[in-house]
């Protein structure tokens, strides 16, 4: 039996003086991915392994009267057919200790695609046929699918035993009665955001191998290994030490891998059969196998004076969390705390609700509640400007927060927050060239559509996003790193070991950059992520460079101090020594010794945890509190060409200004801003899971559309470095903010284009559909 192929990053060797913080060394996984040699979770293989498969509910709500697995068990090549009765430990699991999701359905199903039974077989086709052979006696019930109806009658329309409402989080500031009296214009609008999928290209997959000690070895793609373990162990009835997990190659995540998918299922089959079991979802099953972005319905009311200064805001946000809790509690908190964005408003009344329905479960996705709120609050800023006949950039600038301002939660922005200046920089960027109708590929719809420029008009729109970085609301957010320094082949080499998930964001590159900077060496190797080191938290909330980077920095500093202590003891050197270029250097720059000579044959290893500043929970009545660790800003300007007769859109440019505190790796950073912007573009004009009566109608990349290179516009970037004094190297998390602001900027640009043709412009929903444009023109 061969050992499964896992992701191992090669030694990353940089030229002298290169590869540290602020440089852009090549990613150690980059060449492997480009050449098709990178081992993703779906590439895992072992001799003698079985294939696992999952039977899923065709109904969004139904009672299971009976299950007959005998026909499936009788099939040649089938080794196991399991139901909830075969779960060896706890039958429920859940993110954030909610434990409300059954491993396999117990008596009823609450959403389309809920897992019911498992099969292990010699071949995936045999497993598929075995699933078809399982017979279920159903009592189909009417699904509860309208979150607004649940909000009105949460006990009568309760999907969960705990009721219909997962969380209600209010925010109260001042007195909106006073704010209304000060307003000369009042704007009231309803907004809606559809269900967006993370649409990662690598499907859920993993391999579980039974071990001689009765435990299991997991090779899976995940975002948070230790959180997975806290759920897997109790459900399988295994102690922590009996589960060994190694990170398999992750083909994208964006929040969709924070929740469990096939982990417990594959573990059950491996324990039952005593054989290695691989599970790999196809694309359709992937749409049912992970959570999505919460769809939202929002009601906003703003008041402003004649100068455009906001006097009050009244907000209702209703998030549809689907059948189980997942991250709904925290998404609701985020949406409420950032509901009115980065603006100073004296009187505020916000109510955010997370609702249970029989729609698909929703949880973490890039932006985490702030995306939905950002679309609404930025649309409102445009509508205030339009009502007062003011420049939308000016309205944003005069209401913008700055250093020392308070957010709606009362949290003070102590770090530099140059939002008004960022908007000015964005507005002053060069505009793209005028529309060239001589090439049909430049027109909305491209070569496949019928427009030739007759009804095409151009629009410009702006958007501002503010996103919390790291975990919030009193969560003890920390990360762990182990750093080992030794001499290999006559050179000092560092080994960096964390459990942090590299999901494509470039974390392994930054870890090596930090080690080079802190230890003054060139050669750094990244150990495969596993649970043989402490928790590194989730690769989400734009936190890994901040948190795991902080842990690697702390561990490297501890190693460095030990090296310098050895040098002082051996050479009688004074304090103020540094490690530079593989040497021990005095304060005046004199080389005292090589690191290899100081180490000799010894090894120095240190493990450190890094914790960010403590946060507080939101007050359950007023929403006040210092609930966030750090906040980051991005502003976008979108330029679009719109065929108002056909309802077609081409995003011509999507320029951005973002404050990142410190540029750790410019190449990776630009990739994060580009990628986040395009993911926001997808939400603006094309990406939506279509659900009717609780059933998903488009679980494929044929019918669920994501942007391609042909949809991706040019992007000018201005990256600012206003250091946050509380963060490692002064950095700010950068991956999520561009996803927030790009969506409302594009929607605003579409409105602007439609407005130029006259008519009643009413585009208050994303993604914007062709009929929305035609109706507004």
XYZ file of C-alpha atoms in Angstrom:
777
model
C 0.000 0.000 0.000
C 1.504 3.319 -1.083
C 1.537 6.482 0.966
C -0.923 9.072 -0.427
C 0.555 11.905 -2.369
C 0.222 15.112 -0.380
C 1.040 18.738 -0.953
C 4.643 19.495 -0.063
C 6.088 22.870 -0.800
C 9.687 22.768 -2.052
C 12.430 24.774 -0.435
C 12.041 28.367 -1.406
C 15.456 29.760 -2.254
C 15.849 33.491 -2.747
C 18.761 35.498 -4.073
C 20.845 37.308 -1.436
C 18.917 40.195 0.037
C 15.715 39.142 -1.691
C 12.605 37.321 -0.639
C 11.855 39.178 2.583
C 8.959 41.395 3.617
C 8.106 43.890 0.888
C 9.562 41.731 -1.888
C 7.591 39.537 -4.305
C 9.334 36.161 -4.410
C 7.786 33.463 -6.560
C 5.169 31.329 -4.871
C 6.499 27.865 -4.024
C 3.233 26.353 -5.237
C 2.893 28.584 -8.292
C 4.985 26.638 -10.787
C 3.472 23.346 -9.638
C -0.051 24.664 -10.225
C 0.758 26.139 -13.620
C 2.368 22.876 -14.779
C -0.431 20.688 -13.412
C 1.884 19.006 -10.907
C 0.289 20.326 -7.719
C -1.488 17.627 -5.691
C -5.047 18.726 -4.980
C -7.358 16.785 -2.690
C -9.104 15.289 -5.713
C -5.766 13.759 -6.812
C -5.430 11.615 -3.683
C -5.115 7.887 -4.313
C -4.223 4.679 -2.481
C -4.065 1.088 -3.601
C -7.104 -0.825 -2.369
C -9.120 2.251 -1.484
C -12.902 2.325 -1.692
C -15.030 5.094 -3.111
C -17.573 6.780 -0.885
C -20.784 8.392 -2.089
C -23.698 10.234 -0.474
C -27.425 9.872 -1.006
C -29.068 13.297 -0.808
C -32.633 14.426 -0.385
C -34.580 15.445 -3.499
C -36.968 17.388 -1.259
C -36.393 20.595 0.756
C -38.710 19.403 3.545
C -39.962 15.893 4.169
C -40.429 13.159 6.740
C -38.514 9.918 6.226
C -40.978 7.132 7.021
C -38.539 4.366 6.213
C -35.287 3.489 4.442
C -34.585 0.145 2.759
C -30.852 -0.311 2.173
C -31.019 -4.067 1.422
C -31.077 -3.723 -2.405
C -27.923 -1.598 -2.274
C -26.115 -3.902 0.153
C -26.826 -6.879 -2.101
C -24.944 -5.356 -5.032
C -21.571 -6.825 -5.950
C -18.739 -4.447 -5.068
C -20.644 -2.641 -2.324
C -18.857 -2.815 1.052
C -21.102 -0.642 3.231
C -24.383 1.255 3.286
C -24.772 3.502 6.352
C -27.518 5.682 7.809
C -27.761 7.839 10.933
C -28.118 4.672 13.003
C -24.501 3.852 12.136
C -23.012 7.101 13.454
C -20.622 5.812 16.147
C -20.675 8.936 18.314
C -22.576 12.184 18.493
C -25.154 12.416 15.710
C -25.036 16.209 15.361
C -22.279 18.661 14.449
C -22.014 22.325 13.613
C -19.766 25.323 13.194
C -19.185 27.583 16.214
C -20.512 24.963 18.660
C -24.091 25.158 17.427
C -24.275 21.355 16.899
C -27.628 21.503 15.086
C -26.794 19.717 11.844
C -27.264 15.930 11.642
C -24.401 13.843 10.273
C -27.104 12.003 8.316
C -30.794 12.900 8.326
C -32.678 11.676 11.398
C -36.361 11.224 10.644
C -36.712 14.312 8.456
C -34.854 16.472 5.953
C -34.777 20.267 6.139
C -33.201 21.252 2.814
C -32.733 20.084 -0.751
C -29.600 17.947 -0.906
C -29.396 17.016 2.781
C -27.294 13.828 3.285
C -29.327 10.722 4.130
C -27.147 7.647 3.554
C -23.602 6.664 2.623
C -22.183 3.980 0.360
C -18.660 2.559 0.033
C -17.882 0.564 -3.099
C -15.004 -0.659 -5.244
C -15.724 1.849 -7.998
C -17.497 5.224 -8.090
C -19.983 3.981 -10.677
C -20.924 1.036 -8.444
C -21.374 3.486 -5.574
C -23.649 5.653 -7.718
C -25.807 2.682 -8.697
C -26.023 1.615 -5.075
C -27.363 5.044 -4.137
C -30.070 4.649 -6.770
C -30.995 1.276 -5.263
C -31.748 2.675 -1.789
C -35.501 2.955 -1.302
C -37.057 5.711 0.852
C -40.660 6.136 1.915
C -41.303 9.891 1.955
C -43.933 12.168 3.424
C -43.300 15.399 1.544
C -44.127 18.617 3.398
C -44.608 22.203 2.264
C -41.238 23.972 2.631
C -40.845 27.210 4.558
C -38.949 29.449 2.158
C -39.888 33.093 2.845
C -37.624 34.618 5.522
C -39.851 37.697 5.820
C -42.817 35.471 6.667
C -40.727 33.669 9.279
C -39.758 37.018 10.777
C -43.466 37.821 11.180
C -44.327 34.427 12.716
C -41.116 32.835 14.002
C -42.818 30.253 16.226
C -45.445 29.100 13.754
C -42.933 28.893 10.881
C -40.057 27.374 12.844
C -37.695 25.189 10.835
C -35.508 24.555 13.874
C -36.681 23.515 17.322
C -35.081 26.688 18.666
C -37.493 28.783 16.592
C -37.394 30.606 13.301
C -34.845 33.291 14.227
C -31.201 32.384 14.680
C -30.161 35.853 15.863
C -31.526 39.341 16.185
C -28.882 42.025 16.623
C -30.015 45.621 17.101
C -27.805 48.722 16.985
C -29.003 51.965 18.554
C -27.346 55.378 18.471
C -29.007 58.664 19.404
C -32.679 59.231 18.594
C -33.917 58.870 15.023
C -36.900 61.106 15.855
C -34.403 63.924 16.316
C -32.631 62.862 13.130
C -35.853 62.981 11.129
C -36.556 66.500 12.347
C -33.143 67.615 11.050
C -33.599 66.050 7.615
C -34.698 68.010 4.563
C -34.796 64.920 2.376
C -35.785 61.359 3.325
C -34.989 58.371 1.128
C -36.612 54.961 1.646
C -35.622 51.969 -0.469
C -35.750 48.178 -0.457
C -32.748 46.111 -1.566
C -32.145 42.470 -2.289
C -29.028 40.322 -2.717
C -29.280 36.883 -4.308
C -27.528 33.670 -3.271
C -23.913 33.677 -4.417
C -21.829 30.513 -4.463
C -18.131 30.390 -3.619
C -17.674 28.562 -6.945
C -14.246 27.204 -6.071
C -12.856 25.028 -8.855
C -11.576 22.192 -6.653
C -14.570 20.110 -5.493
C -14.893 18.750 -1.968
C -12.633 15.716 -1.704
C -10.535 13.755 0.739
C -9.038 10.419 1.706
C -9.392 8.756 5.131
C -7.153 5.842 6.120
C -7.722 3.529 9.107
C -4.687 3.303 11.393
C -3.383 0.412 13.496
C -4.235 2.205 16.740
C -7.916 2.346 15.825
C -7.676 5.947 14.782
C -7.871 7.597 11.380
C -5.539 9.550 9.131
C -7.338 12.314 7.239
C -6.100 14.003 4.077
C -8.656 16.698 3.289
C -8.993 20.187 1.853
C -10.315 22.520 4.524
C -10.049 26.081 5.801
C -9.769 25.326 9.499
C -8.252 22.009 10.466
C -8.636 22.205 14.231
C -12.259 23.303 14.048
C -12.926 20.309 11.808
C -11.298 18.065 14.402
C -13.471 19.440 17.206
C -16.527 18.214 15.264
C -15.174 15.028 13.679
C -13.879 13.406 16.881
C -17.118 13.473 18.902
C -19.176 12.251 15.946
C -16.829 9.339 15.254
C -16.338 8.585 18.938
C -12.581 9.086 18.686
C -10.246 10.946 21.029
C -8.204 13.862 19.727
C -5.022 11.788 19.587
C -6.668 9.178 17.384
C -7.232 11.587 14.516
C -4.287 12.776 12.471
C -5.108 15.332 9.816
C -2.887 16.542 6.975
C -3.933 19.356 4.679
C -4.518 18.197 1.125
C -4.196 20.636 -1.745
C -7.022 23.193 -1.669
C -8.552 24.292 -4.963
C -10.106 27.513 -3.684
C -12.332 28.097 -0.669
C -13.748 31.647 -0.108
C -15.561 30.474 3.049
C -17.151 27.380 1.529
C -14.763 25.003 3.319
C -15.227 26.361 6.845
C -18.084 23.931 7.384
C -17.630 20.184 7.167
C -18.582 18.383 3.967
C -17.362 14.799 3.474
C -15.048 14.503 6.501
C -17.285 12.642 8.959
C -18.889 10.606 6.171
C -15.564 9.319 4.854
C -14.440 8.639 8.419
C -17.552 6.546 9.108
C -17.027 4.473 5.964
C -13.325 3.950 6.696
C -14.073 2.834 10.258
C -16.863 0.513 9.111
C -14.930 -1.163 6.273
C -11.400 -1.020 7.678
C -10.221 0.254 4.295
C -9.071 3.622 2.959
C -12.031 5.592 1.605
C -11.943 8.429 -0.886
C -14.858 10.779 -1.406
C -14.987 13.350 -4.189
C -18.043 15.402 -5.103
C -18.887 16.137 -8.699
C -19.802 19.704 -9.610
C -23.528 19.274 -9.071
C -23.054 17.699 -5.654
C -20.630 20.440 -4.695
C -23.475 22.951 -4.937
C -25.287 20.912 -2.262
C -22.181 19.995 -0.267
C -21.234 23.440 1.023
C -22.889 26.595 2.317
C -23.422 29.730 0.215
C -23.575 33.483 0.735
C -26.663 34.522 2.689
C -29.289 36.104 0.448
C -30.652 39.271 1.984
C -33.684 41.505 1.938
C -33.044 44.968 3.324
C -35.097 48.075 4.025
C -33.151 51.348 4.377
C -34.352 54.826 5.322
C -31.883 57.742 5.336
C -32.354 61.374 6.152
C -30.022 64.167 5.036
C -29.849 67.960 5.072
C -29.444 70.145 1.989
C -25.655 69.908 2.188
C -25.785 66.124 1.948
C -24.907 65.460 5.579
C -26.714 62.399 6.891
C -28.935 63.044 9.901
C -30.243 59.544 10.603
C -30.440 55.966 9.334
C -33.097 53.338 9.963
C -32.170 49.861 8.691
C -33.739 46.409 8.577
C -31.573 43.523 7.314
C -33.033 40.020 6.966
C -30.532 37.271 6.128
C -31.757 33.860 5.022
C -29.514 31.299 6.741
C -31.299 28.257 5.381
C -31.902 25.100 7.371
C -28.963 25.082 9.812
C -27.002 27.685 11.740
C -23.478 27.386 10.289
C -22.021 30.929 10.529
C -25.358 32.778 10.561
C -24.909 34.102 14.101
C -21.639 35.831 13.235
C -22.733 36.910 9.759
C -25.721 38.637 11.348
C -23.428 40.388 13.816
C -21.176 41.575 11.032
C -24.059 42.823 8.928
C -25.507 44.805 11.826
C -22.207 46.363 12.905
C -21.340 47.459 9.345
C -24.885 48.132 8.145
C -24.347 51.847 7.474
C -20.727 51.541 6.379
C -17.883 53.969 7.034
C -20.004 57.062 7.567
C -20.639 59.373 10.504
C -24.370 59.320 11.249
C -25.585 60.850 14.535
C -28.845 58.879 14.875
C -29.061 55.199 13.969
C -31.559 52.385 14.372
C -30.499 49.023 12.929
C -32.125 45.608 13.241
C -30.429 42.619 11.647
C -31.955 39.158 11.674
C -30.637 35.733 10.739
C -33.537 33.472 9.788
C -33.998 29.695 9.463
C -35.800 28.424 6.329
C -35.889 25.277 4.202
C -33.713 26.994 1.619
C -30.081 25.880 1.093
C -27.874 26.388 4.182
C -25.805 29.559 4.061
C -22.668 30.456 5.960
C -19.266 31.996 5.418
C -18.332 33.617 2.126
C -15.805 36.309 1.337
C -17.171 39.496 2.893
C -19.203 37.702 5.573
C -22.341 39.827 5.957
C -20.640 43.089 5.044
C -21.141 42.464 1.299
C -24.926 42.543 1.575
C -24.897 45.645 3.768
C -22.376 47.402 1.517
C -24.569 47.061 -1.555
C -27.425 48.697 0.335
C -25.568 51.513 2.114
C -23.635 52.505 -1.009
C -26.818 52.504 -3.086
C -28.352 54.773 -0.467
C -25.451 57.211 -0.700
C -26.069 57.467 -4.454
C -29.778 57.991 -3.930
C -29.170 60.749 -1.381
C -26.827 62.460 -3.831
C -29.367 62.125 -6.648
C -32.205 63.519 -4.518
C -30.111 66.577 -3.619
C -28.494 66.905 -7.071
C -25.046 66.535 -5.516
C -21.906 64.732 -6.650
C -22.004 61.166 -5.196
C -18.296 61.293 -4.391
C -18.742 64.578 -2.533
C -21.633 63.167 -0.481
C -19.446 60.249 0.545
C -16.522 62.506 1.419
C -18.442 64.885 3.668
C -19.917 61.947 5.619
C -16.765 59.818 5.647
C -15.203 58.484 8.822
C -11.617 59.379 9.602
C -9.148 58.632 12.353
C -10.952 59.227 15.655
C -14.438 58.673 14.213
C -16.931 56.278 15.732
C -18.663 53.484 13.866
C -22.316 52.699 14.481
C -21.254 50.343 17.295
C -19.403 53.139 19.075
C -16.027 51.666 18.180
C -13.408 54.372 17.666
C -11.124 54.173 14.631
C -7.741 54.759 16.245
C -5.653 53.879 13.167
C -5.288 56.144 10.099
C -8.498 56.057 8.042
C -8.057 58.347 5.010
C -11.342 57.550 3.290
C -12.075 61.021 1.904
C -8.578 61.253 0.443
C -8.891 57.781 -1.079
C -12.088 58.813 -2.846
C -10.323 61.876 -4.210
C -7.472 59.759 -5.544
C -9.935 57.406 -7.171
C -11.924 60.169 -8.850
C -8.708 61.661 -10.243
C -7.593 58.427 -11.911
C -7.615 58.532 -15.733
C -10.832 57.321 -17.326
C -10.746 54.483 -19.868
C -10.867 55.302 -23.605
C -14.201 56.048 -25.210
C -16.257 53.179 -26.600
C -14.853 51.733 -29.825
C -17.759 50.268 -31.795
C -15.564 49.073 -34.658
C -14.829 45.797 -32.827
C -17.937 43.932 -31.651
C -15.891 42.282 -28.908
C -15.730 45.635 -27.145
C -19.509 45.854 -26.891
C -21.801 44.492 -24.178
C -22.417 40.813 -24.758
C -19.332 40.360 -26.922
C -19.273 38.563 -30.256
C -22.108 36.212 -29.320
C -24.737 38.958 -28.987
C -26.654 41.085 -31.460
C -25.798 44.610 -30.379
C -23.784 46.829 -32.680
C -23.697 49.855 -30.433
C -27.109 51.327 -31.247
C -28.391 51.433 -27.672
C -25.071 51.419 -25.799
C -24.435 54.130 -23.218
C -21.660 54.532 -20.669
C -22.039 54.923 -16.919
C -19.742 55.609 -13.976
C -20.284 54.548 -10.386
C -18.474 54.510 -7.042
C -18.477 52.202 -4.061
C -16.846 52.191 -0.625
C -16.383 49.102 1.495
C -15.263 48.720 5.102
C -14.518 45.225 6.382
C -13.557 43.853 9.761
C -10.304 41.875 9.807
C -9.849 38.773 11.993
C -12.548 37.289 14.199
C -14.759 39.581 16.216
C -17.160 39.773 19.170
C -14.880 38.544 21.980
C -13.661 35.466 20.112
C -10.245 34.379 21.392
C -8.627 34.542 18.000
C -5.095 33.176 17.883
C -2.641 31.289 15.717
C 0.294 28.985 16.456
C 3.620 28.587 14.661
C 6.669 26.424 15.197
C 9.976 27.515 13.678
C 13.086 25.306 13.554
C 16.534 26.597 12.583
C 19.346 24.178 11.756
C 22.307 23.686 9.454
C 21.707 21.617 6.323
C 24.430 21.134 3.685
C 26.465 23.910 5.261
C 23.675 26.511 5.206
C 21.233 27.770 7.837
C 17.736 26.566 6.971
C 14.447 27.409 8.668
C 11.461 25.085 8.782
C 8.122 26.828 9.394
C 5.314 24.615 10.648
C 1.704 25.788 11.094
C -1.761 24.315 10.684
C -2.878 27.253 8.534
C -4.610 26.449 5.258
C -3.054 27.700 2.050
C -6.197 28.178 -0.037
C -4.585 30.122 -2.863
C -4.037 33.409 -1.037
C -0.243 33.072 -0.893
C 0.171 32.433 2.828
C 3.042 29.961 2.406
C 4.962 32.627 0.496
C 4.429 35.228 3.223
C 5.431 32.760 5.950
C 8.765 32.253 4.202
C 9.205 36.013 3.706
C 8.707 36.608 7.428
C 11.232 33.920 8.339
C 13.833 35.391 5.977
C 13.274 38.877 7.354
C 13.419 37.908 11.013
C 16.234 35.345 10.808
C 18.373 36.984 8.157
C 18.669 33.803 6.088
C 17.749 32.727 2.568
C 16.553 29.140 2.730
C 13.116 28.505 4.209
C 11.009 25.367 3.942
C 7.282 25.256 4.696
C 6.154 22.107 6.488
C 2.871 20.580 5.251
C 0.013 21.854 7.402
C -1.250 19.234 9.859
C -2.612 18.906 13.388
C 0.769 18.027 14.886
C 1.131 21.716 15.694
C -1.305 24.024 17.500
C -4.377 25.695 16.048
C -3.860 28.386 13.417
C -7.496 29.329 13.078
C -9.400 29.618 9.835
C -8.165 30.896 6.507
C -10.962 33.437 6.477
C -11.748 36.942 7.728
C -8.592 38.176 5.927
C -6.760 37.054 9.069
C -3.984 34.629 8.185
C -1.237 37.108 7.291
C -2.165 39.062 10.419
C -2.538 36.091 12.775
C -0.368 33.264 11.453
C 2.063 35.850 10.141
C 2.154 37.253 13.673
C 2.760 33.780 15.103
C 5.578 33.020 12.644
C 7.127 36.395 13.433
C 6.954 35.716 17.179
C 8.462 32.231 16.823
C 11.237 33.572 14.596
C 11.994 36.319 17.108
C 12.321 33.692 19.846
C 14.682 31.623 17.667
C 16.697 34.721 16.821
C 17.110 35.655 20.469
C 18.499 32.217 21.226
C 20.968 32.445 18.324
C 22.122 35.865 19.474
C 22.427 34.639 23.070
C 24.721 31.844 21.842
C 26.760 34.360 19.869
C 27.108 36.661 22.865
C 28.187 33.773 25.066
C 30.707 32.466 22.534
C 32.182 35.718 21.288
C 31.590 37.972 24.264
C 29.724 40.347 22.014
C 27.696 43.238 23.326
C 23.961 43.726 22.949
C 22.421 45.103 19.775
C 23.386 42.155 17.570
C 21.421 41.343 14.416
C 21.101 38.475 11.947
C 21.771 39.671 8.412
C 22.597 37.633 5.331
C 23.347 34.493 7.300
C 25.717 36.354 9.628
C 25.709 37.684 13.164
C 26.303 41.407 12.796
C 27.069 44.030 15.421
C 25.197 47.269 15.839
C 27.903 49.020 13.797
C 27.681 46.487 10.966
C 30.726 44.375 11.839
C 30.364 40.665 10.977
C 31.119 38.647 14.093
C 30.296 35.113 12.954
C 28.311 33.027 10.514
C 25.021 31.599 11.791
C 26.220 28.098 10.835
C 29.217 28.508 13.130
C 27.047 29.661 16.005
C 24.642 26.770 15.549
C 27.369 24.222 14.826
C 25.393 20.960 14.731
C 22.676 22.210 17.053
C 19.017 22.849 16.355
C 16.935 25.698 17.736
C 13.163 25.317 17.737
C 10.504 27.565 19.211
C 6.694 27.510 19.198
C 4.634 30.611 19.784
C 0.991 31.650 19.861
C -0.097 35.042 18.600
C -3.268 36.709 19.934
C -4.673 39.967 18.637
C -6.111 42.695 20.830
C -9.180 41.504 22.738
C -12.575 42.462 21.391
C -15.978 42.646 23.074
C -19.380 41.299 22.198
C -22.069 43.571 20.828
C -24.518 44.742 23.454
C -27.729 42.725 22.840
C -29.882 45.847 23.091
C -27.774 48.720 21.745
C -25.182 46.874 19.674
C -22.446 48.988 21.207
C -18.982 47.565 21.806
C -15.443 47.277 20.467
C -16.385 44.178 18.526
C -13.733 44.332 15.794
C -9.951 43.958 15.887
C -9.155 45.920 12.757
C -11.044 47.528 9.877
C -9.887 47.951 6.287
C -11.084 50.227 3.489
C -11.315 49.812 -0.270
C -12.960 52.195 -2.747
C -13.902 51.352 -6.325
C -14.831 53.253 -9.463
C -16.617 51.224 -12.111
C -17.088 52.246 -15.719
C -19.632 50.229 -17.676
C -21.124 50.159 -21.152
C -24.784 49.176 -21.139
C -27.035 48.225 -24.040
C -30.237 49.563 -22.570
C -32.357 47.986 -25.326
C -31.086 44.439 -24.728
C -30.153 44.687 -21.050
C -26.502 43.731 -21.643
C -23.553 45.011 -19.568
C -19.820 45.203 -20.152
C -17.654 46.358 -17.258
C -14.992 48.457 -18.961
C -12.835 49.291 -15.945
C -12.889 48.596 -12.224
C -10.289 50.838 -10.608
C -9.545 50.744 -6.895
C -7.729 52.443 -4.038
C -7.059 50.299 -0.986
C -5.205 50.896 2.264
C -3.297 47.758 3.277
C -1.159 49.182 6.090
C 1.971 47.452 4.812
C 2.646 45.780 1.483
C 3.977 42.360 2.411
C 4.119 40.969 -1.128
C 2.930 43.282 -3.892
C 2.376 40.568 -6.483
C 0.180 38.489 -4.185
C -1.579 41.595 -2.895
C -2.499 42.789 -6.369
C -3.811 39.319 -7.120
C -6.012 39.453 -4.036
C -7.440 42.861 -4.990
C -8.013 41.783 -8.580
C -9.631 38.520 -7.521
C -11.841 40.104 -4.882
C -12.967 42.786 -7.326
C -13.940 40.218 -9.948
C -15.826 38.131 -7.381
C -17.813 41.280 -6.602
C -18.359 41.759 -10.332
C -19.851 38.284 -10.472
C -22.357 39.153 -7.746
C -23.181 42.428 -9.495
C -24.150 41.084 -12.912
C -24.275 37.288 -13.185
C -23.803 34.999 -10.161
C -26.926 33.654 -8.469
C -28.123 30.267 -7.284
C -31.700 30.015 -8.484
C -33.995 28.527 -5.827
C -37.693 27.883 -6.324
C -39.827 26.372 -3.577
C -36.648 25.412 -1.726
C -35.115 23.542 -4.684
C -31.841 24.527 -6.344
C -32.450 24.874 -10.083
C -28.976 25.550 -11.474
C -26.315 23.399 -9.743
C -23.747 23.531 -12.561
C -21.265 25.886 -14.164
C -23.424 25.729 -17.287
C -26.263 27.522 -15.538
C -24.468 29.185 -12.601
C -22.306 31.748 -14.380
C -19.000 33.070 -13.050
C -16.779 35.715 -14.653
C -14.162 34.533 -17.126
C -11.159 36.400 -18.465
C -13.447 37.853 -21.151
C -15.592 39.462 -18.430
C -12.633 40.809 -16.488
C -11.953 44.520 -17.066
C -8.744 46.461 -16.773
C -7.975 47.583 -13.229
C -5.841 50.457 -12.056
C -4.752 50.110 -8.450
C -3.495 52.620 -5.922
C -2.240 50.842 -2.802
C -1.736 52.903 0.349
C 0.400 52.020 3.369
C -1.010 53.689 6.470
C 0.359 51.397 9.151
C -1.860 50.016 11.896
C 0.323 50.259 15.033
C -1.400 47.249 16.611
C -0.760 44.791 13.762
C 2.378 42.843 12.796
C 4.427 45.056 10.458
C 1.480 47.502 10.519
C -0.404 45.408 7.959
C -4.140 45.293 7.288
C -5.953 42.251 5.955
C -6.566 42.787 2.258
C -8.462 39.896 0.683
C -12.068 40.811 1.434
C -12.534 44.620 1.170
C -12.429 44.734 -2.668
C -15.256 42.189 -2.828
C -17.479 44.590 -0.912
C -17.071 47.798 -2.864
C -16.875 46.475 -6.419
C -20.489 45.237 -6.434
C -22.198 48.548 -5.544
C -19.814 50.480 -7.800
C -20.892 48.406 -10.802
C -24.575 48.658 -9.858
C -24.187 52.436 -9.527
C -22.534 52.641 -12.933
C -25.404 50.679 -14.487
C -27.903 53.060 -12.893
C -25.905 56.011 -14.219
C -25.973 54.594 -17.740
C -29.716 53.912 -17.592
C -30.363 57.371 -16.174
C -28.786 58.944 -19.251
C -31.567 57.376 -21.339
C -34.278 58.764 -19.055
C -36.984 56.686 -17.421
C -37.542 55.504 -13.875
C -34.247 53.934 -12.776
C -34.906 51.306 -10.115
C -32.033 48.846 -9.834
C -32.059 47.768 -6.208
C -31.168 44.100 -6.615
C -28.027 42.181 -7.450
C -27.206 40.444 -9.602
C -28.677 42.962 -12.049
C -30.738 41.136 -14.659
C -31.336 42.241 -18.262
C -35.014 42.866 -17.497
C -33.995 45.217 -14.660
C -32.053 47.344 -17.133
C -34.740 47.351 -19.794
C -37.370 48.279 -17.220
C -35.182 51.145 -15.936
C -34.371 52.648 -19.328
